[in-house]
Amino acid sequence: MTWRAEERRAVIAAARRTVERGVTHESSGNVSVRVAGGMAITPTGLPYGELEPDDVVVMALDGTVAAGERRDPSSEWRMHAAIYRARPEIAAVIHGHATSATAVSCLGRDIPAFHYMVAVAGGDSVRCAPYAVFGSDAIAATAVKALDGRSACLLAHHGLVAIGADLDRALVVAEEVEFLARVYLAATAVATPKNLSAGQMREVLDRFRTYGQQH
Ligand SMILES: [Zn+2]
């Protein structure tokens, strides 16, 4: 059996779900899971529908690709690696070009606390990281900063990132951020929505910690 076959299959299944659920546009995003000594990440330049387990790339967080891998990793591997280094508690990273989240990112705006589910990302906003060119150390650094204490962020003029303890959790967060972005755009098209207060958001965050996030 292929080395790390289970993790490779999980990465492919999650990558396909990002397209099915509107978390990315075609194969524009990338997906990874943490494995011992590094990560398993989608390859660059292959449609998700065509991926086979051996196309997923196992690599160390310093960029060293494991011996025998037949593909090059996603161009955003630096961002994934930087997130795993900065956040030892997380084990999955999803990056996508979801339509509405990307639209808000192109405005260079955080998603504010206009809806209580903004707390799904762990705070009173979904931060938007400043623009940096794709694939760079700079975008890796800005993403890590925008994710500080959070489980999702936008990347200006680019898309979204969601992280979690596993791929299912990261996918749920990514879908929720895309939903929030869609509602935020709809609301702001009519008027500027009123934001919940810091106290109201604290109350939601406390309930999430107590009851979980199924509301
Ligand atoms: Zn991207």
XYZ file of C-alpha atoms and ligand atoms in Angstrom:
216
model
C 0.000 0.000 0.000
C 1.140 3.525 -0.726
C 2.919 5.308 2.098
C 0.464 7.551 3.986
C -2.381 6.267 1.781
C -5.070 7.169 4.317
C -3.954 10.798 4.606
C -3.561 11.098 0.819
C -7.104 9.834 0.236
C -8.469 12.178 2.900
C -6.771 15.165 1.224
C -8.285 14.238 -2.155
C -11.779 13.733 -0.694
C -11.619 17.102 1.091
C -10.282 18.865 -2.017
C -13.218 17.550 -4.059
C -15.649 18.627 -1.354
C -14.255 22.196 -1.476
C -15.379 22.386 -5.108
C -18.749 20.674 -4.482
C -19.548 23.016 -1.590
C -18.454 26.243 -3.257
C -15.419 26.760 -1.048
C -13.234 27.129 -4.094
C -13.555 27.734 -7.786
C -12.569 24.680 -9.846
C -9.094 23.594 -8.659
C -7.886 27.042 -7.604
C -7.406 26.169 -3.929
C -5.247 23.733 -2.017
C -5.761 21.353 0.871
C -3.388 19.713 3.353
C -3.262 17.619 6.505
C -0.500 17.379 9.052
C 1.416 14.086 9.044
C 4.327 13.008 11.247
C 7.297 15.132 10.182
C 5.359 17.436 7.872
C 2.229 17.527 5.765
C 0.402 15.871 2.863
C -0.749 18.535 0.357
C -2.505 18.702 -2.985
C -0.139 18.947 -5.969
C 0.180 21.951 -8.242
C -1.591 22.081 -11.583
C -3.863 19.023 -11.478
C -7.693 19.121 -11.476
C -9.047 17.622 -8.243
C -11.230 15.224 -10.223
C -8.146 13.536 -11.663
C -6.160 13.182 -8.442
C -4.937 9.771 -7.369
C -3.372 9.092 -3.954
C 0.151 9.145 -5.413
C -0.441 12.672 -6.743
C -0.720 14.054 -3.196
C 2.686 15.290 -2.023
C 4.143 14.349 1.365
C 6.759 16.873 2.434
C 8.535 18.363 5.444
C 7.556 21.826 6.671
C 10.929 23.200 5.478
C 9.950 22.411 1.882
C 11.812 19.115 1.501
C 9.629 16.810 -0.598
C 9.721 13.162 0.519
C 11.752 10.808 -1.677
C 9.743 9.172 -4.435
C 6.976 11.783 -4.738
C 5.972 12.159 -8.376
C 4.389 15.635 -8.203
C 5.349 19.122 -7.102
C 3.396 20.507 -4.128
C 0.820 23.286 -4.405
C 2.391 26.698 -5.000
C 0.948 27.707 -1.591
C 2.907 25.074 0.362
C 4.821 27.831 2.195
C 1.558 29.180 3.628
C 0.400 25.719 4.751
C 3.810 24.967 6.310
C 3.933 28.328 8.110
C 0.460 27.726 9.581
C 1.422 24.252 10.881
C 4.587 25.690 12.416
C 2.692 28.535 14.098
C -0.327 26.481 15.224
C 0.665 23.150 16.749
C -2.975 22.440 17.728
C -4.282 22.313 14.162
C -3.920 19.476 11.654
C -5.745 20.625 8.507
C -5.550 23.685 6.225
C -7.985 24.557 3.438
C -7.392 27.440 1.047
C -9.966 28.366 -1.575
C -11.195 31.059 -3.933
C -14.833 30.962 -2.795
C -16.853 33.535 -4.745
C -18.286 35.693 -1.957
C -15.320 35.466 0.424
C -13.056 36.423 -2.461
C -15.346 39.348 -3.330
C -15.089 40.683 0.254
C -11.305 40.113 0.159
C -11.166 42.284 -2.962
C -12.686 45.117 -0.911
C -9.803 44.610 1.536
C -12.301 44.368 4.393
C -12.587 42.179 7.460
C -15.999 40.526 7.821
C -17.237 42.382 10.920
C -19.548 41.112 13.669
C -22.681 41.802 11.633
C -23.937 38.220 12.293
C -23.276 36.127 15.391
C -21.824 33.208 13.370
C -18.725 35.341 12.700
C -17.681 33.757 16.012
C -17.174 30.473 14.120
C -13.732 31.848 13.194
C -12.953 32.334 16.890
C -13.416 36.079 17.405
C -15.498 39.149 16.640
C -14.453 39.384 12.963
C -12.973 37.365 10.141
C -9.755 39.275 9.503
C -8.558 40.094 6.001
C -4.781 39.694 5.599
C -3.086 42.420 3.513
C -2.284 41.525 -0.086
C 0.878 39.582 -0.888
C 1.668 37.665 -4.058
C 0.561 34.019 -4.125
C 3.097 31.362 -3.193
C 5.392 33.773 -1.327
C 6.858 33.808 2.169
C 5.064 37.147 2.529
C 1.603 35.655 2.014
C 2.507 32.867 4.454
C 3.443 35.467 7.085
C 0.355 37.641 6.555
C -1.947 34.602 6.716
C -0.381 33.392 9.979
C -0.809 36.871 11.474
C -4.459 37.200 10.372
C -5.161 33.711 11.768
C -3.709 34.532 15.196
C -6.203 33.078 17.698
C -8.640 32.358 14.848
C -9.629 29.479 12.593
C -10.214 31.436 9.369
C -9.150 34.579 7.538
C -9.494 36.259 4.174
C -6.479 36.998 1.950
C -6.866 40.387 0.246
C -7.517 40.218 -3.518
C -7.235 36.442 -3.329
C -9.513 34.186 -1.247
C -9.925 32.501 2.134
C -8.080 30.164 4.504
C -9.732 27.887 7.078
C -7.947 25.655 9.566
C -8.981 23.033 12.084
C -8.154 19.998 14.154
C -9.147 17.880 11.137
C -10.299 18.308 7.537
C -14.010 18.070 8.411
C -13.724 20.939 10.880
C -11.689 23.121 8.479
C -14.262 22.487 5.749
C -17.191 23.438 8.014
C -15.421 26.691 8.928
C -14.629 27.456 5.273
C -18.257 26.886 4.266
C -19.515 29.075 7.100
C -17.130 31.913 6.160
C -18.353 31.730 2.558
C -21.990 31.861 3.790
C -21.190 34.873 6.008
C -19.457 36.654 3.123
C -22.480 36.030 0.872
C -24.899 37.450 3.467
C -22.533 40.361 4.218
C -22.466 41.353 0.535
C -26.270 41.052 0.304
C -26.766 43.182 3.415
C -24.213 45.858 2.475
C -25.821 46.146 -0.981
C -28.884 47.588 0.791
C -27.342 49.488 3.710
C -24.456 49.268 6.171
C -25.394 46.494 8.607
C -25.224 47.252 12.314
C -22.610 45.197 14.150
C -23.162 43.224 17.327
C -21.421 44.782 20.341
C -18.266 43.381 21.921
C -20.418 42.139 24.825
C -22.887 40.394 22.510
C -20.045 38.670 20.659
C -18.416 37.620 23.943
C -21.714 35.990 24.902
C -21.774 34.038 21.603
C -18.136 32.971 21.948
C -18.844 31.775 25.518
C -21.839 29.733 24.297
C -19.781 28.208 21.481
C -17.236 27.078 24.055
C -20.002 25.588 26.228
C -22.450 24.129 23.720
C -20.487 23.730 20.487
C -21.372 25.507 17.273
C -24.511 23.794 15.952
C -27.064 26.632 15.969
Zn -5.107 30.883 -3.946
